[in-house]
Amino acid sequence: MPSSVIRRFRYDAVGQRLTVTFTSGAVYAYLDVPPKVAAALDQADSQGCMFGEAIRDRFAFDRLRPPD
């Protein structure tokens, strides 16, 4: 389902790295994200809510690009 917060995301299962592009244009890479968490984000009815509950503030991250 489309999100008003997340534009797109990509998951690297080998590196367990979740790269999220937000609608603001900001891009973050979340580190050591287990495959089940990435799968849950993909299947969530509300990706923004699921992200806020299960990913934000729970995983280390690198900011790859600031907001536009």
Tab-separated table of N, CA, C and O in Angstrom, residues 18-67:
chain	number	residue	atom	x	y	z
A	18	LEU	N	18.543	-1.965	5.172
A	18	LEU	CA	17.280	-1.457	4.644
A	18	LEU	C	17.475	0.004	4.277
A	18	LEU	O	17.740	0.842	5.146
A	19	THR	N	17.381	0.309	2.992
A	19	THR	CA	17.539	1.684	2.523
A	19	THR	C	16.152	2.251	2.252
A	19	THR	O	15.388	1.694	1.464
A	20	VAL	N	15.840	3.353	2.928
A	20	VAL	CA	14.508	3.949	2.848
A	20	VAL	C	14.620	5.354	2.268
A	20	VAL	O	15.411	6.172	2.751
A	21	THR	N	13.830	5.614	1.235
A	21	THR	CA	13.702	6.952	0.676
A	21	THR	C	12.360	7.501	1.137
A	21	THR	O	11.313	6.895	0.882
A	22	PHE	N	12.401	8.628	1.831
A	22	PHE	CA	11.188	9.238	2.361
A	22	PHE	C	10.617	10.234	1.356
A	22	PHE	O	11.318	10.682	0.445
A	23	THR	N	9.373	10.579	1.517
A	23	THR	CA	8.735	11.517	0.598
A	23	THR	C	9.398	12.887	0.654
A	23	THR	O	9.292	13.661	-0.296
A	24	SER	N	10.114	13.190	1.727
A	24	SER	CA	10.850	14.454	1.852
A	24	SER	C	12.086	14.482	0.963
A	24	SER	O	12.704	15.532	0.799
A	25	GLY	N	12.480	13.327	0.435
A	25	GLY	CA	13.695	13.204	-0.358
A	25	GLY	C	14.866	12.671	0.446
A	25	GLY	O	15.890	12.298	-0.126
A	26	ALA	N	14.745	12.640	1.767
A	26	ALA	CA	15.811	12.103	2.618
A	26	ALA	C	15.952	10.600	2.377
A	26	ALA	O	14.960	9.904	2.142
A	27	VAL	N	17.203	10.128	2.436
A	27	VAL	CA	17.483	8.703	2.257
A	27	VAL	C	18.325	8.239	3.444
A	27	VAL	O	19.354	8.858	3.760
A	28	TYR	N	17.861	7.183	4.079
A	28	TYR	CA	18.560	6.596	5.223
A	28	TYR	C	18.778	5.116	4.982
A	28	TYR	O	17.925	4.456	4.386
A	29	ALA	N	19.902	4.606	5.476
A	29	ALA	CA	20.180	3.173	5.446
A	29	ALA	C	20.158	2.672	6.887
A	29	ALA	O	20.937	3.150	7.722
A	30	TYR	N	19.261	1.755	7.175
A	30	TYR	CA	19.135	1.158	8.508
A	30	TYR	C	19.921	-0.147	8.508
A	30	TYR	O	19.802	-0.954	7.587
A	31	LEU	N	20.725	-0.335	9.551
A	31	LEU	CA	21.707	-1.408	9.587
A	31	LEU	C	21.254	-2.564	10.467
A	31	LEU	O	20.560	-2.362	11.468
A	32	ASP	N	21.658	-3.765	10.080
A	32	ASP	CA	21.377	-4.985	10.841
A	32	ASP	C	19.885	-5.230	11.037
A	32	ASP	O	19.436	-5.667	12.100
A	33	VAL	N	19.114	-4.953	9.995
A	33	VAL	CA	17.661	-5.167	10.037
A	33	VAL	C	17.387	-6.622	9.642
A	33	VAL	O	17.740	-7.044	8.535
A	34	PRO	N	16.772	-7.398	10.525
A	34	PRO	CA	16.491	-8.796	10.204
A	34	PRO	C	15.513	-8.929	9.026
A	34	PRO	O	14.653	-8.059	8.814
A	35	PRO	N	15.632	-9.999	8.257
A	35	PRO	CA	14.738	-10.198	7.113
A	35	PRO	C	13.261	-10.156	7.484
A	35	PRO	O	12.449	-9.628	6.726
A	36	LYS	N	12.893	-10.668	8.650
A	36	LYS	CA	11.471	-10.675	9.027
A	36	LYS	C	10.938	-9.264	9.239
A	36	LYS	O	9.761	-8.995	8.972
A	37	VAL	N	11.779	-8.337	9.675
A	37	VAL	CA	11.343	-6.951	9.856
A	37	VAL	C	11.136	-6.292	8.493
A	37	VAL	O	10.137	-5.605	8.271
A	38	ALA	N	12.058	-6.526	7.561
A	38	ALA	CA	11.912	-5.974	6.209
A	38	ALA	C	10.681	-6.546	5.515
A	38	ALA	O	9.941	-5.825	4.841
A	39	ALA	N	10.434	-7.838	5.703
A	39	ALA	CA	9.254	-8.470	5.108
A	39	ALA	C	7.978	-7.885	5.706
A	39	ALA	O	6.998	-7.655	4.986
A	40	ALA	N	7.990	-7.631	7.002
A	40	ALA	CA	6.819	-7.042	7.650
A	40	ALA	C	6.549	-5.635	7.114
A	40	ALA	O	5.399	-5.249	6.919
A	41	LEU	N	7.610	-4.867	6.849
A	41	LEU	CA	7.434	-3.537	6.261
A	41	LEU	C	6.804	-3.648	4.885
A	41	LEU	O	5.891	-2.898	4.543
A	42	ASP	N	7.267	-4.603	4.103
A	42	ASP	CA	6.745	-4.803	2.755
A	42	ASP	C	5.267	-5.184	2.767
A	42	ASP	O	4.504	-4.770	1.902
A	43	GLN	N	4.852	-5.940	3.767
A	43	GLN	CA	3.479	-6.438	3.840
A	43	GLN	C	2.540	-5.551	4.655
A	43	GLN	O	1.332	-5.806	4.697
A	44	ALA	N	3.063	-4.531	5.295
A	44	ALA	CA	2.263	-3.713	6.211
A	44	ALA	C	1.145	-2.958	5.495
A	44	ALA	O	1.330	-2.464	4.384
A	45	ASP	N	0.001	-2.876	6.156
A	45	ASP	CA	-1.099	-2.054	5.640
A	45	ASP	C	-0.695	-0.581	5.653
A	45	ASP	O	-1.070	0.169	4.763
A	46	SER	N	0.053	-0.179	6.673
A	46	SER	CA	0.570	1.180	6.771
A	46	SER	C	2.074	1.098	6.990
A	46	SER	O	2.536	0.844	8.103
A	47	GLN	N	2.825	1.320	5.923
A	47	GLN	CA	4.275	1.237	6.033
A	47	GLN	C	4.826	2.315	6.961
A	47	GLN	O	5.772	2.076	7.693
A	48	GLY	N	4.231	3.474	6.948
A	48	GLY	CA	4.686	4.556	7.828
A	48	GLY	C	4.525	4.188	9.295
A	48	GLY	O	5.433	4.400	10.100
A	49	CYS	N	3.386	3.627	9.655
A	49	CYS	CA	3.156	3.200	11.046
A	49	CYS	C	4.097	2.071	11.429
A	49	CYS	O	4.695	2.086	12.513
A	50	MET	N	4.232	1.092	10.547
A	50	MET	CA	5.102	-0.036	10.846
A	50	MET	C	6.543	0.439	11.000
A	50	MET	O	7.256	0.012	11.904
A	51	PHE	N	6.975	1.344	10.142
A	51	PHE	CA	8.318	1.899	10.235
A	51	PHE	C	8.518	2.577	11.589
A	51	PHE	O	9.525	2.354	12.263
A	52	GLY	N	7.567	3.403	11.985
A	52	GLY	CA	7.676	4.115	13.254
A	52	GLY	C	7.707	3.196	14.460
A	52	GLY	O	8.418	3.449	15.429
A	53	GLU	N	6.968	2.119	14.397
A	53	GLU	CA	6.875	1.198	15.526
A	53	GLU	C	8.036	0.207	15.594
A	53	GLU	O	8.474	-0.153	16.689
A	54	ALA	N	8.525	-0.253	14.455
A	54	ALA	CA	9.467	-1.373	14.462
A	54	ALA	C	10.875	-1.056	13.959
A	54	ALA	O	11.776	-1.869	14.150
A	55	ILE	N	11.071	0.110	13.336
A	55	ILE	CA	12.381	0.379	12.738
A	55	ILE	C	13.002	1.666	13.287
A	55	ILE	O	14.122	1.640	13.804
A	56	ARG	N	12.304	2.783	13.178
A	56	ARG	CA	12.843	4.064	13.662
A	56	ARG	C	13.184	3.937	15.144
A	56	ARG	O	12.436	3.369	15.920
A	57	ASP	N	14.311	4.451	15.531
A	57	ASP	CA	14.798	4.434	16.915
A	57	ASP	C	15.125	3.034	17.433
A	57	ASP	O	15.380	2.869	18.617
A	58	ARG	N	15.114	2.023	16.566
A	58	ARG	CA	15.459	0.662	16.995
A	58	ARG	C	16.712	0.126	16.317
A	58	ARG	O	17.298	-0.835	16.793
A	59	PHE	N	17.075	0.730	15.195
A	59	PHE	CA	18.238	0.273	14.443
A	59	PHE	C	19.176	1.448	14.176
A	59	PHE	O	18.711	2.572	13.938
A	60	ALA	N	20.463	1.156	14.196
A	60	ALA	CA	21.447	2.164	13.807
A	60	ALA	C	21.213	2.527	12.340
A	60	ALA	O	20.686	1.717	11.571
A	61	PHE	N	21.613	3.734	11.973
A	61	PHE	CA	21.385	4.168	10.597
A	61	PHE	C	22.494	5.086	10.130
A	61	PHE	O	23.223	5.683	10.926
A	62	ASP	N	22.585	5.208	8.811
A	62	ASP	CA	23.433	6.191	8.143
A	62	ASP	C	22.514	7.072	7.319
A	62	ASP	O	21.651	6.558	6.596
A	63	ARG	N	22.686	8.384	7.435
A	63	ARG	CA	21.924	9.287	6.566
A	63	ARG	C	22.701	9.422	5.270
A	63	ARG	O	23.830	9.880	5.255
A	64	LEU	N	22.079	8.999	4.180
A	64	LEU	CA	22.733	9.041	2.876
A	64	LEU	C	22.465	10.331	2.129
A	64	LEU	O	23.289	10.767	1.317
A	65	ARG	N	21.301	10.928	2.388
A	65	ARG	CA	20.941	12.188	1.732
A	65	ARG	C	19.975	12.942	2.626
A	65	ARG	O	18.997	12.362	3.104
A	66	PRO	N	20.222	14.233	2.838
A	66	PRO	CA	19.278	15.021	3.648
A	66	PRO	C	18.006	15.296	2.864
A	66	PRO	O	17.946	15.093	1.646
A	67	PRO	N	16.964	15.791	3.539
A	67	PRO	CA	15.719	16.134	2.835
A	67	PRO	C	15.973	17.194	1.772
A	67	PRO	O	16.924	17.970	1.863
